[in-house]
Coordinates of C-alpha atoms in Angstrom, one line a residue:
Chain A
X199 CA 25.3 -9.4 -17.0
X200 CA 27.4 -7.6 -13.9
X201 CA 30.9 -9.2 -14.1
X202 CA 32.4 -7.0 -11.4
X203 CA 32.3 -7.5 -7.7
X204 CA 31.2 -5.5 -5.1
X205 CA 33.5 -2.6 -4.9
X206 CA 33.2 -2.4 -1.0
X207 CA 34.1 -6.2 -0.4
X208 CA 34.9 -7.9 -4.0
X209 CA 32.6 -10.5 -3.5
X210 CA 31.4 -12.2 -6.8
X211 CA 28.7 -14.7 -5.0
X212 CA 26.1 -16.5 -7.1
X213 CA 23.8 -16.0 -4.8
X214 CA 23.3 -12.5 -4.1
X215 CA 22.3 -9.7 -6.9
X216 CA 24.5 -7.0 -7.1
X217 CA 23.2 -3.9 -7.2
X218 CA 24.1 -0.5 -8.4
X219 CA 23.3 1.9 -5.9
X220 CA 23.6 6.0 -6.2
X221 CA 24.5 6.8 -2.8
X222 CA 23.4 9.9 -1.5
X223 CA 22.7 11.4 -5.3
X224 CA 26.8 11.3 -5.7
X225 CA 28.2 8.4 -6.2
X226 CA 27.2 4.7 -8.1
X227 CA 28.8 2.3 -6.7
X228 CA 28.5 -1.7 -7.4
X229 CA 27.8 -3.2 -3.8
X230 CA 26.4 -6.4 -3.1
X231 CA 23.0 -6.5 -1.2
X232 CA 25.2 -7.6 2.3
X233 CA 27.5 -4.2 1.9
X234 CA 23.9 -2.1 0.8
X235 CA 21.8 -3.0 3.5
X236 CA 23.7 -0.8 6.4
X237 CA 24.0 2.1 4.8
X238 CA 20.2 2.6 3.9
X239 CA 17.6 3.4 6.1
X240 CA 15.0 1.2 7.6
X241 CA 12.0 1.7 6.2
X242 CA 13.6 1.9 3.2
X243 CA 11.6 -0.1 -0.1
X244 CA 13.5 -2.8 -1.6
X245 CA 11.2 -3.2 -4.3
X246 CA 11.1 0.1 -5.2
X247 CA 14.9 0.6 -4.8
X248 CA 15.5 -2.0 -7.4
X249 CA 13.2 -0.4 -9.9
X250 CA 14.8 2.7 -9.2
X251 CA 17.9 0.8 -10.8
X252 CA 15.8 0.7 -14.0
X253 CA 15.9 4.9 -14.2
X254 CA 19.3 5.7 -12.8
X255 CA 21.5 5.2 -15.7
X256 CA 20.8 8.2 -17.9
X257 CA 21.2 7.8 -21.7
X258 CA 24.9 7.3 -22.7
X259 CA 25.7 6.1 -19.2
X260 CA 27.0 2.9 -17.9
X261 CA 23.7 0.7 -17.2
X262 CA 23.5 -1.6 -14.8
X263 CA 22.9 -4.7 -17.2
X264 CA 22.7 -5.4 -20.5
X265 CA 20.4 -2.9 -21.9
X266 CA 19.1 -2.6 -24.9
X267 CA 19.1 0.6 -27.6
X268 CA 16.3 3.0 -26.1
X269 CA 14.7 3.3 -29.5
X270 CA 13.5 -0.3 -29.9
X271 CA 9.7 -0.6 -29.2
X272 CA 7.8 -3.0 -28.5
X273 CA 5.1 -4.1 -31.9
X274 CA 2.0 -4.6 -29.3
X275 CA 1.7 -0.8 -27.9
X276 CA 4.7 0.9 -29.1
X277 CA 6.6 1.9 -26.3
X278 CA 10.1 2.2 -26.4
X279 CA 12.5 0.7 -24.2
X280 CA 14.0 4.3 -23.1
X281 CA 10.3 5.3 -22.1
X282 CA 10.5 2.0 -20.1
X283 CA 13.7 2.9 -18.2
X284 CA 12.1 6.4 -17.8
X285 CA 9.0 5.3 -16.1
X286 CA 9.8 1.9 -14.6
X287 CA 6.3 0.7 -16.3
X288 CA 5.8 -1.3 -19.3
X289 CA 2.8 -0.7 -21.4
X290 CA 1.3 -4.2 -22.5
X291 CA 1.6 -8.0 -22.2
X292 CA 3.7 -7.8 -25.3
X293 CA 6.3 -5.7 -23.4
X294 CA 7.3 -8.9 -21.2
X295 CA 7.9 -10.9 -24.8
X296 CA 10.1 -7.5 -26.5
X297 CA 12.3 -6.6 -24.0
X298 CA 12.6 -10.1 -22.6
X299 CA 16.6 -9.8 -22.6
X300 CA 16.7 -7.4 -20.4
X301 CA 13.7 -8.1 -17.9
X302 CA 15.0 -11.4 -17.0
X303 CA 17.9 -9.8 -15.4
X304 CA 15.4 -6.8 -13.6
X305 CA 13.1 -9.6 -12.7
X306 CA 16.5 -11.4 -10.6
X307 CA 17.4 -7.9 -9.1
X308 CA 13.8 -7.0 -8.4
X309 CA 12.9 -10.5 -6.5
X310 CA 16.2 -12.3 -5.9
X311 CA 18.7 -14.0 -8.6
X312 CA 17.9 -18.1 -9.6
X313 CA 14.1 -17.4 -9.0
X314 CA 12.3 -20.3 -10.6
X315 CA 9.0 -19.2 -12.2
X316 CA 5.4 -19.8 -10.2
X317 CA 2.6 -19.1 -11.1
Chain B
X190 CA -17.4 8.0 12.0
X191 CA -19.7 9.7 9.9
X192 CA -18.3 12.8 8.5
X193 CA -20.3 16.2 6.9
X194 CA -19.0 15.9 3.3
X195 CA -19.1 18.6 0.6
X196 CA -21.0 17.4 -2.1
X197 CA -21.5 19.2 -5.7
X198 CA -24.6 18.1 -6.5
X199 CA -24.0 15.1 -7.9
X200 CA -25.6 12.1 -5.9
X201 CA -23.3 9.0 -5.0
X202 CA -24.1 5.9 -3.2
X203 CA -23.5 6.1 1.0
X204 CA -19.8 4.6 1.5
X205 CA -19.6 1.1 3.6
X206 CA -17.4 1.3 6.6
X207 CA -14.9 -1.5 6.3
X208 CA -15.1 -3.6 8.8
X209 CA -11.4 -2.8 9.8
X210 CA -12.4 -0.1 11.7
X211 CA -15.7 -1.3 13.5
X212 CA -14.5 -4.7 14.6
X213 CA -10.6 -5.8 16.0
X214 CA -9.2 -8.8 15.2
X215 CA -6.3 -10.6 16.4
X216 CA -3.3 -9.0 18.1
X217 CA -5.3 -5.7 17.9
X218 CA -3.4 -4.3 20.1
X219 CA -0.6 -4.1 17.5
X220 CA -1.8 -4.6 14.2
X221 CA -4.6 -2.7 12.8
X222 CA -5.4 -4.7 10.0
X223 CA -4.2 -7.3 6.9
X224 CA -4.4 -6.5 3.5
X225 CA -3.9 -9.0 0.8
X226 CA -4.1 -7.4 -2.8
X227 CA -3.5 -9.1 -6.7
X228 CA -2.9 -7.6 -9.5
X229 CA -4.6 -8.7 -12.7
X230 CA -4.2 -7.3 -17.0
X231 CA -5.9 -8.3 -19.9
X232 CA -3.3 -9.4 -22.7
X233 CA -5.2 -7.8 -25.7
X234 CA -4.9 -4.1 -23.9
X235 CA -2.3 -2.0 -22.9
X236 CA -1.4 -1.3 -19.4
X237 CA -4.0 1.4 -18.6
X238 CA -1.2 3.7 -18.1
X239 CA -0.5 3.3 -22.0
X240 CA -4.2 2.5 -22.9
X241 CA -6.2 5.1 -25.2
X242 CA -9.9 6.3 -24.0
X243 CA -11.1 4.0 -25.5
X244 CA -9.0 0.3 -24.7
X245 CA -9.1 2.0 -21.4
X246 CA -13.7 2.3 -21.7
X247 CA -13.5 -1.3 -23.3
X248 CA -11.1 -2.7 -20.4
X249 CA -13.7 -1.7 -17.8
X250 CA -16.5 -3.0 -19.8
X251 CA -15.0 -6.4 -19.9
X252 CA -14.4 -6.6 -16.1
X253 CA -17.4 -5.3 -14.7
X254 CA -19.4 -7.7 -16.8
X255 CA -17.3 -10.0 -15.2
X256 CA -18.1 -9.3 -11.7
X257 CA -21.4 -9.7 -12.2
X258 CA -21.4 -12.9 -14.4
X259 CA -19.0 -14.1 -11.3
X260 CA -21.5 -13.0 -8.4
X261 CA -22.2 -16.4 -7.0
X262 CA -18.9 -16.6 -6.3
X263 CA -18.5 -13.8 -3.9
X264 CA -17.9 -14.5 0.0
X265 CA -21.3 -12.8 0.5
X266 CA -24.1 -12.0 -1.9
X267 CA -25.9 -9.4 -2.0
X268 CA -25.1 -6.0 -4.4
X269 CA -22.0 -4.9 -5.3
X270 CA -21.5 -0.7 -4.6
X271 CA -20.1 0.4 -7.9
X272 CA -18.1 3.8 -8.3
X273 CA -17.9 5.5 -12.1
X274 CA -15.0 7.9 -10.8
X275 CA -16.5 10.5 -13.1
X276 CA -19.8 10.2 -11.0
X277 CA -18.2 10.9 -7.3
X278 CA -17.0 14.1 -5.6
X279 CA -13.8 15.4 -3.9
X280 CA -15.2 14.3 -0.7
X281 CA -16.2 10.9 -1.9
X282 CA -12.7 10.5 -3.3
X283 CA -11.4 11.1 -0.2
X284 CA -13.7 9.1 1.7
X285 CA -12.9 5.9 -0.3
X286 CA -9.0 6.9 -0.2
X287 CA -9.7 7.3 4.3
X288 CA -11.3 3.8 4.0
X289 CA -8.2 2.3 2.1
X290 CA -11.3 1.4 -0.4
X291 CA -8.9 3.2 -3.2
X292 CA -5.3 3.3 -3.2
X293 CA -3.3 6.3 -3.7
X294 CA -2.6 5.2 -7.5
X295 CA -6.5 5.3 -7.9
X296 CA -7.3 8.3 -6.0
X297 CA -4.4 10.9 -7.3
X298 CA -5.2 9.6 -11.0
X299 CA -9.0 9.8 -10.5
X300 CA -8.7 13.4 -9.3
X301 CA -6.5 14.3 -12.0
X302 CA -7.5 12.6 -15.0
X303 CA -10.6 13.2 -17.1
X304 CA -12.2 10.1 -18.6
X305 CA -9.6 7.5 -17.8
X306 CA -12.5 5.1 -16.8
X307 CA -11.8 4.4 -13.2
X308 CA -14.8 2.3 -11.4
X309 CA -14.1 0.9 -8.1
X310 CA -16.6 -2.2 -6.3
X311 CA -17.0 -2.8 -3.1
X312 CA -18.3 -6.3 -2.1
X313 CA -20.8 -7.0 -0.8
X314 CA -18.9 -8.3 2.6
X315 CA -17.3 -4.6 2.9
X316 CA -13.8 -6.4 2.7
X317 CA -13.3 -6.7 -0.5
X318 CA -13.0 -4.1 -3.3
X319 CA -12.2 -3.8 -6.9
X320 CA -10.3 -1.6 -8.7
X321 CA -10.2 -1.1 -12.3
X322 CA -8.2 1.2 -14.5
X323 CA -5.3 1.4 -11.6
X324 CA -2.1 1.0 -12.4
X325 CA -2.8 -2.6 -13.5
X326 CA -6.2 -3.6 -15.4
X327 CA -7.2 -4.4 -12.0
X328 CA -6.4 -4.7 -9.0
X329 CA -8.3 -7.0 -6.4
X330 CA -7.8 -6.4 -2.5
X331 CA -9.1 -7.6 1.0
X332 CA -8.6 -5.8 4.1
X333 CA -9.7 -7.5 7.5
X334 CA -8.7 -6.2 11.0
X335 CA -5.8 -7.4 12.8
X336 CA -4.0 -10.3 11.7
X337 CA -5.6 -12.6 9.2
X338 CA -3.1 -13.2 6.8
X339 CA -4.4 -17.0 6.2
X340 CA -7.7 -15.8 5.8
X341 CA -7.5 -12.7 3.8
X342 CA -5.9 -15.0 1.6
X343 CA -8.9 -17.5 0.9
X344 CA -11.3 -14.6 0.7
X345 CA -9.9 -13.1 -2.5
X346 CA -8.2 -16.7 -4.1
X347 CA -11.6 -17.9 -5.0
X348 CA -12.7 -14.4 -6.5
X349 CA -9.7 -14.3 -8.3
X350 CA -9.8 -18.4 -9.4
X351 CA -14.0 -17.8 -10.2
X352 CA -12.6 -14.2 -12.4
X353 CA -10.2 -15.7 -14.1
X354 CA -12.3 -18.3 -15.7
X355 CA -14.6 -15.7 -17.2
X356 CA -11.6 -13.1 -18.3
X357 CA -8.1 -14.3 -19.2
X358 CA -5.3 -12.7 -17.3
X359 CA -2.1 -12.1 -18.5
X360 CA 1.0 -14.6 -17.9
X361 CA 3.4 -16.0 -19.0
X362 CA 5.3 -19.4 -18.4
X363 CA 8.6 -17.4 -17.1
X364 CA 7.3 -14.8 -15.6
X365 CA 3.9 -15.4 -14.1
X366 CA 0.9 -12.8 -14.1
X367 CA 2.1 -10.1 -15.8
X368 CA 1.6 -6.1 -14.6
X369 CA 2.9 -2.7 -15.5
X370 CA 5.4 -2.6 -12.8
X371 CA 8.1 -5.4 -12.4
X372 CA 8.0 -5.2 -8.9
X373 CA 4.5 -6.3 -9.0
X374 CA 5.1 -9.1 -11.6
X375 CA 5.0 -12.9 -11.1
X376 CA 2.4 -14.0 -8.5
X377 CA 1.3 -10.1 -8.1
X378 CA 0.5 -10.3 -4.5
X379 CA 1.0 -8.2 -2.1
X380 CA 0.6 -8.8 1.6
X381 CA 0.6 -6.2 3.7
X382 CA 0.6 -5.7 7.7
X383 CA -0.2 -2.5 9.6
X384 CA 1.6 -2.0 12.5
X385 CA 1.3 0.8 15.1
X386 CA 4.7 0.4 17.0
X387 CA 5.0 3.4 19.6
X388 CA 6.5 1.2 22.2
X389 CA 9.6 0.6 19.7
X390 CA 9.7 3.9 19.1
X391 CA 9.8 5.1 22.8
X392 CA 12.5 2.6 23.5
X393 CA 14.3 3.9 20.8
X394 CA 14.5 0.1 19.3
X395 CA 12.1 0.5 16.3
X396 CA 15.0 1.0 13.5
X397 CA 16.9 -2.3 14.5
X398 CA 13.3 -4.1 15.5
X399 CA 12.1 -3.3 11.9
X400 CA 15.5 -4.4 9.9
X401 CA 14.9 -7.8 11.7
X402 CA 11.5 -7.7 9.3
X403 CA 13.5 -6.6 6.3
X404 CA 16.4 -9.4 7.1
X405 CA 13.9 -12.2 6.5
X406 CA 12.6 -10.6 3.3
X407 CA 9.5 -8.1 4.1
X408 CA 9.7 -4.5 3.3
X409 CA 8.9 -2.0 5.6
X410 CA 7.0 1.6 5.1
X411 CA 4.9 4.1 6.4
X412 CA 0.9 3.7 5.4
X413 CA 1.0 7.4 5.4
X414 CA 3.9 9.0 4.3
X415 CA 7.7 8.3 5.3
X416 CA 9.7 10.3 7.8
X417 CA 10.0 9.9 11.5
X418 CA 7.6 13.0 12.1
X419 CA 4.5 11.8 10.2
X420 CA 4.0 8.2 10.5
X421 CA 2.2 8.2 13.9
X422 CA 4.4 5.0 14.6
X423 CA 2.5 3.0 11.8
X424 CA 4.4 0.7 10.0
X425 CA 3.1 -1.5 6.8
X426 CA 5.3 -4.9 6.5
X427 CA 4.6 -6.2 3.1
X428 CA 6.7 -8.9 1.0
X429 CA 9.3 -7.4 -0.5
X430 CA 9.4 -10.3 -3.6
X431 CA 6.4 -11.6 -5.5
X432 CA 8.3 -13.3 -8.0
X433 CA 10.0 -17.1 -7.5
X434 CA 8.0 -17.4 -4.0
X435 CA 4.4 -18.9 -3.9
X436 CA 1.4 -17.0 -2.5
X437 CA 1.9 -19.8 0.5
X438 CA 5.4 -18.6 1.4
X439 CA 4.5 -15.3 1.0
X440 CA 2.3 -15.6 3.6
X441 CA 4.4 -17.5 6.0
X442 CA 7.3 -14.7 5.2
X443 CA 5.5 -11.8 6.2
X444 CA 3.2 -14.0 9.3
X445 CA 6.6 -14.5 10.7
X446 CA 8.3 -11.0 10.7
X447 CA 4.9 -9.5 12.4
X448 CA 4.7 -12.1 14.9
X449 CA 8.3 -11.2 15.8
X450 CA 7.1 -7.7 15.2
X451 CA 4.1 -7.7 17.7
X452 CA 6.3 -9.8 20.6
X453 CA 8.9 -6.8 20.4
X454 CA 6.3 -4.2 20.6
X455 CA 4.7 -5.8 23.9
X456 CA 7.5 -6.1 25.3
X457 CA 8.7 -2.4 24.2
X458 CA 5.2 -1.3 26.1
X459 CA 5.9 -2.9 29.3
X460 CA 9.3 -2.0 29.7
X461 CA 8.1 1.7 28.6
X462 CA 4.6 1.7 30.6
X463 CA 4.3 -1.0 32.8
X464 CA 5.9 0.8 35.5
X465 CA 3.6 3.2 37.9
X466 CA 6.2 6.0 36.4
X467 CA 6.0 4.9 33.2
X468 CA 1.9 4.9 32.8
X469 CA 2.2 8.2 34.4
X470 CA 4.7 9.4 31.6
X471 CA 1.8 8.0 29.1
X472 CA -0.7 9.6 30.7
X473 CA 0.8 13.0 30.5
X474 CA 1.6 12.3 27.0
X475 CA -2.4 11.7 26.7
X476 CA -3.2 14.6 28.5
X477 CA -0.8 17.1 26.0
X478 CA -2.4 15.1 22.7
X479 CA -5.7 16.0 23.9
X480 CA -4.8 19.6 24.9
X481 CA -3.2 20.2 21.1
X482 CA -6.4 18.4 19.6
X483 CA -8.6 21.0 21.1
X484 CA -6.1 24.1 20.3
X485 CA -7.5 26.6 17.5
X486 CA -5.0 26.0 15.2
X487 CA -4.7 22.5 14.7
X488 CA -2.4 21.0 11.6
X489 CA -3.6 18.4 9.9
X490 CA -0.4 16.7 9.2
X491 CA 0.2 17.2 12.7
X492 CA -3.2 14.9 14.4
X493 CA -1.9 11.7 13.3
X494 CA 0.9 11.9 15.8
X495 CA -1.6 12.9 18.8
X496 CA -4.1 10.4 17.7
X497 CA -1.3 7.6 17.6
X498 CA -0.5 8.5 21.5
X499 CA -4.4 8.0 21.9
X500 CA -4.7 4.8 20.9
X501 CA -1.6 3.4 22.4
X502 CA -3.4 5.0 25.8
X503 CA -6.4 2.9 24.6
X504 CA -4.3 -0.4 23.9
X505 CA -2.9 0.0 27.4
X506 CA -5.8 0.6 29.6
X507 CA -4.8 4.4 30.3
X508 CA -8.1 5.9 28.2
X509 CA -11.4 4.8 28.4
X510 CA -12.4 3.6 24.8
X511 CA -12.1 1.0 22.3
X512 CA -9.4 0.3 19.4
X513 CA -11.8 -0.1 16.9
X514 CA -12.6 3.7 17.3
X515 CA -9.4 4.2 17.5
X516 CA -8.4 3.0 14.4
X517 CA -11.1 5.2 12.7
X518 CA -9.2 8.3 14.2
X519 CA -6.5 6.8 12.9
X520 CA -7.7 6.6 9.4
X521 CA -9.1 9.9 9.6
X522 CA -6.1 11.9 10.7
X523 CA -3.8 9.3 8.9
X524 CA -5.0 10.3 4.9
X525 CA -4.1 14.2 5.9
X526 CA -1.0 13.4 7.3
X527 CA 0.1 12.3 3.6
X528 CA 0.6 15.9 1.8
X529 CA -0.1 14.0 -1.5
X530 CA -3.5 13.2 -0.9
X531 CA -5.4 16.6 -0.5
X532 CA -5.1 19.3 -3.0
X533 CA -3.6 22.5 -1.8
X534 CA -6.7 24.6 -1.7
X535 CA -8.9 21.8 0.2
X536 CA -6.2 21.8 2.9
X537 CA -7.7 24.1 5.4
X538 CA -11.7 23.0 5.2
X539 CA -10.0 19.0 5.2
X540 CA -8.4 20.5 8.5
X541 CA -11.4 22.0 9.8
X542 CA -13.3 19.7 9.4
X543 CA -11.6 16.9 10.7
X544 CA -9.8 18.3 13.8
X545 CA -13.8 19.2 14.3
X546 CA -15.2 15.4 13.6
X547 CA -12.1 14.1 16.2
X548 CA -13.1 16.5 18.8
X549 CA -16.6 15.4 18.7
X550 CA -15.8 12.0 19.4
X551 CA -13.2 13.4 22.3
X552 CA -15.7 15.1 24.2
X553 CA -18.2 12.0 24.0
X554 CA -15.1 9.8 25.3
X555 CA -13.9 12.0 28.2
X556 CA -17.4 13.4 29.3
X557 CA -19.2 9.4 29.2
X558 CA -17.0 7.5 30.2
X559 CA -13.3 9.0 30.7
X560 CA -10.4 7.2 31.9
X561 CA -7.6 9.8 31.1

């Protein structure tokens, strides 16, 4: 998990994700969502921001969370866990059950952190 | 509107117009239409995106026997249109992407990709269509015009409720319905709004109008294309989470920013053009859109600007015409305006031909019954 606080104002809250943001394809910073939201531009995609998260950190770089070595694969349809962070897409059911540690985590940052299940 | 299409040879059933562009609905003035879309996998199949030929030809088997083993259970009955994407033309393509029948997904992969098994179904009711081999297995939307959140929602539930009983979908206990994309996971609905927000725009308030949306958890884009330049003022507000929220609050979320949405917007307009000056500013505005319409070299990535000032003349009384119609020009400029939908070398005959189809219904307009 992200043990840092937001580098802007420090704040370590519960209840908002922290997110990992490449600002103007320089710099990664750690900001909360509260320090995020004025510096992008409206219209900009939430969603697709926080996938995004899921491809910024190259190979070798510092991820975002917890990630797990890019060569495991998942048994049901073989993809590996680097194609996943390549791509954003997983390639089966079985994908949800293989890389479980880590899409807990994306699933908070994707939709809100403390999200109980519904179905 | 009709439209001359290039066709190869290769016969395809006539396209439905959906009734998003022949009828308005609620708060037309404003929003356009409301789409409501799920997301569904089979657990014994990769994600098409992974699938072989073959899981891929198997996948679409499964469902379409499933549509019509779940028939009674459609909002209307009567035949479902079915499209084999290896069966249709360019121009068909294009046609279904206009009509939002397709997504982008389905359309850029279907002209791309050889054999990937793509069918599309249109209901019977003309709101309602199918695709399968998308990004997901399949993906199930409704579209009505204006605002209908509440219904668009009991249109497809009991589709999706009668469908799953025949097919197992994908889920898990954490998660929820599961799809290739995270962002999509959990309920897998998306409700979406479309928004044509000029007056915002002329009063220079839509960037801190439309973060209000995004403050109370909607995200905000343009149906076609980003950029200030090509979005004709149209504005999609869709939830921005589909996880940890019921369909129910999903609904209330994204009723709530577009009712805040369309009472800015009105307001915009008669601050902007309620004034003798200020319909008088619109109506030149009306008068230049017009004049670059009918100039030789129309752009297409340039109409869907013009047309937008047309139908804001429409909503406000200034031109003769009704919004339904207008959406239609809408749609029509609207899927040109979006540089990733038509391949380079169709560019100039898509502009042609439209910029053509548009003047057509111009010149019925302003010679019948003009008001500009």
């Amino acid at each position: 998990m992200i043990q840092d606080g937001c580098t802007r104002c420090g704040q370590r809250s519960n209840e908002l994700p922290l997110h990992v943001l490449t600002i103007f394809h320089a710099q990664t910073e750690r900001m909360c969502l509260d320090c995020v939201r004025p510096l992008l531009p409206v219209g900009f995609d939430l969603v697709a921001f926080a996938e995004s998260l899921l491809v910024t950190a190259a190979p070798g770089e510092s991820p975002s969370f917890d990630l797990l070595p890019d060569a495991q694969s998942c048994e049901q349809c073989g993809l590996t866990f680097g194609a996943f962070r390549a791509t954003g897409l997983l390639g089966c059911a079985g994908c949800y059950r293989m890389f479980s540690a880590v899409i807990g985590q994306a699933m908070e940052l994707l939709h809100g952190v403390g999200a109980p299940p519904q179905i | 509107m009709s439209l001359p299409v290039r066709d190869r040879g290769r016969s395809v059933l006539p396209i439905p117009v959906p009734r998003w562009l022949t009828e308005t609905g609620t708060e037309a003035d404003v929003v356009l239409s409301t789409r409501y879309r799920l997301a569904r996998n089979l657990s014994a199949y990769p994600f098409p995106g992974r699938a072989s030929e073959k899981d891929r030809k198997r996948v679409a088997a499964i469902l379409m026997d499933a549509m019509s083993r779940t028939k009674g259970c459609w909002a209307r009955q009567g035949a479902l249109r079915v499209f084999e994407k290896e069966r249709l033309t360019e121009a068909t393509l294009l046609q279904l992407l206009e009509w939002r029948y397709a997504s982008r997904e389905w359309y850029r992969s279907a002209v791309m990709e050889q054999n990937a098994h793509r069918w599309l179904v249109i209901a019977p009711d003309n709101d309602v269509s199918l695709l399968v081999n998308e990004e997901d297995h399949l993906r199930m939307q409704a579209i009505l015009p204006g605002l209908q959140v509440e219904s668009v929602h009991w249109q497809l539930a009991e589709l999706e409720r009668a469908l799953s009983e025949v097919v197992p979908f994908a889920s898990s206990p954490d998660i929820g319905f599961l799809t290739a994309s995270l962002g999509n996971a959990g309920t897998a609905l998306r409700v979406s709004v479309l928004l044509h927000l000029p007056g915002l725009a002329a009063l220079g308030k839509r960037s801190e109008t439309l973060d209000a949306a995004w403050n109370v958890g909607c995200s905000v884009r343009g149906l076609y294309g980003e950029g200030t330049a090509g979005t004709g003022e149209l504005f999609q507000i869709s939830n921005a989470a589909s996880w940890g929220v019921t369909p129910l609050q999903i609904i209330t979320r994204v009723e709530s920013a577009v009712h805040y949405l369309i009472a800015a917007e009105r307001s915009a307009r008669r601050s902007g053009f309620g004034s003798v000056q200020g319909k008088q500013s619109l109506m030149a505005s009306v008068s230049e859109a017009i004049r670059q319409i009918f100039r030789e070299d129309a752009i297409p990535r340039r109409l869907l600007p013009l047309v937008s000032v047309l139908r804001l003349a429409i909503s406000e009384g200034i031109l003769a015409g009704d919004l339904a119609k207008a959406n239609q020009w809408i749609a029509l400029a609207g899927v040109v305006a979006d540089s990733t939908a038509i391949q380079r070398d169709n560019e100039r005959y898509e502009a042609i031909r439209r910029t053509a189809a548009l003047r057509q219904e111009l010149r019925l307009l302003l010679d019948g019954k003009a008001g500009a």
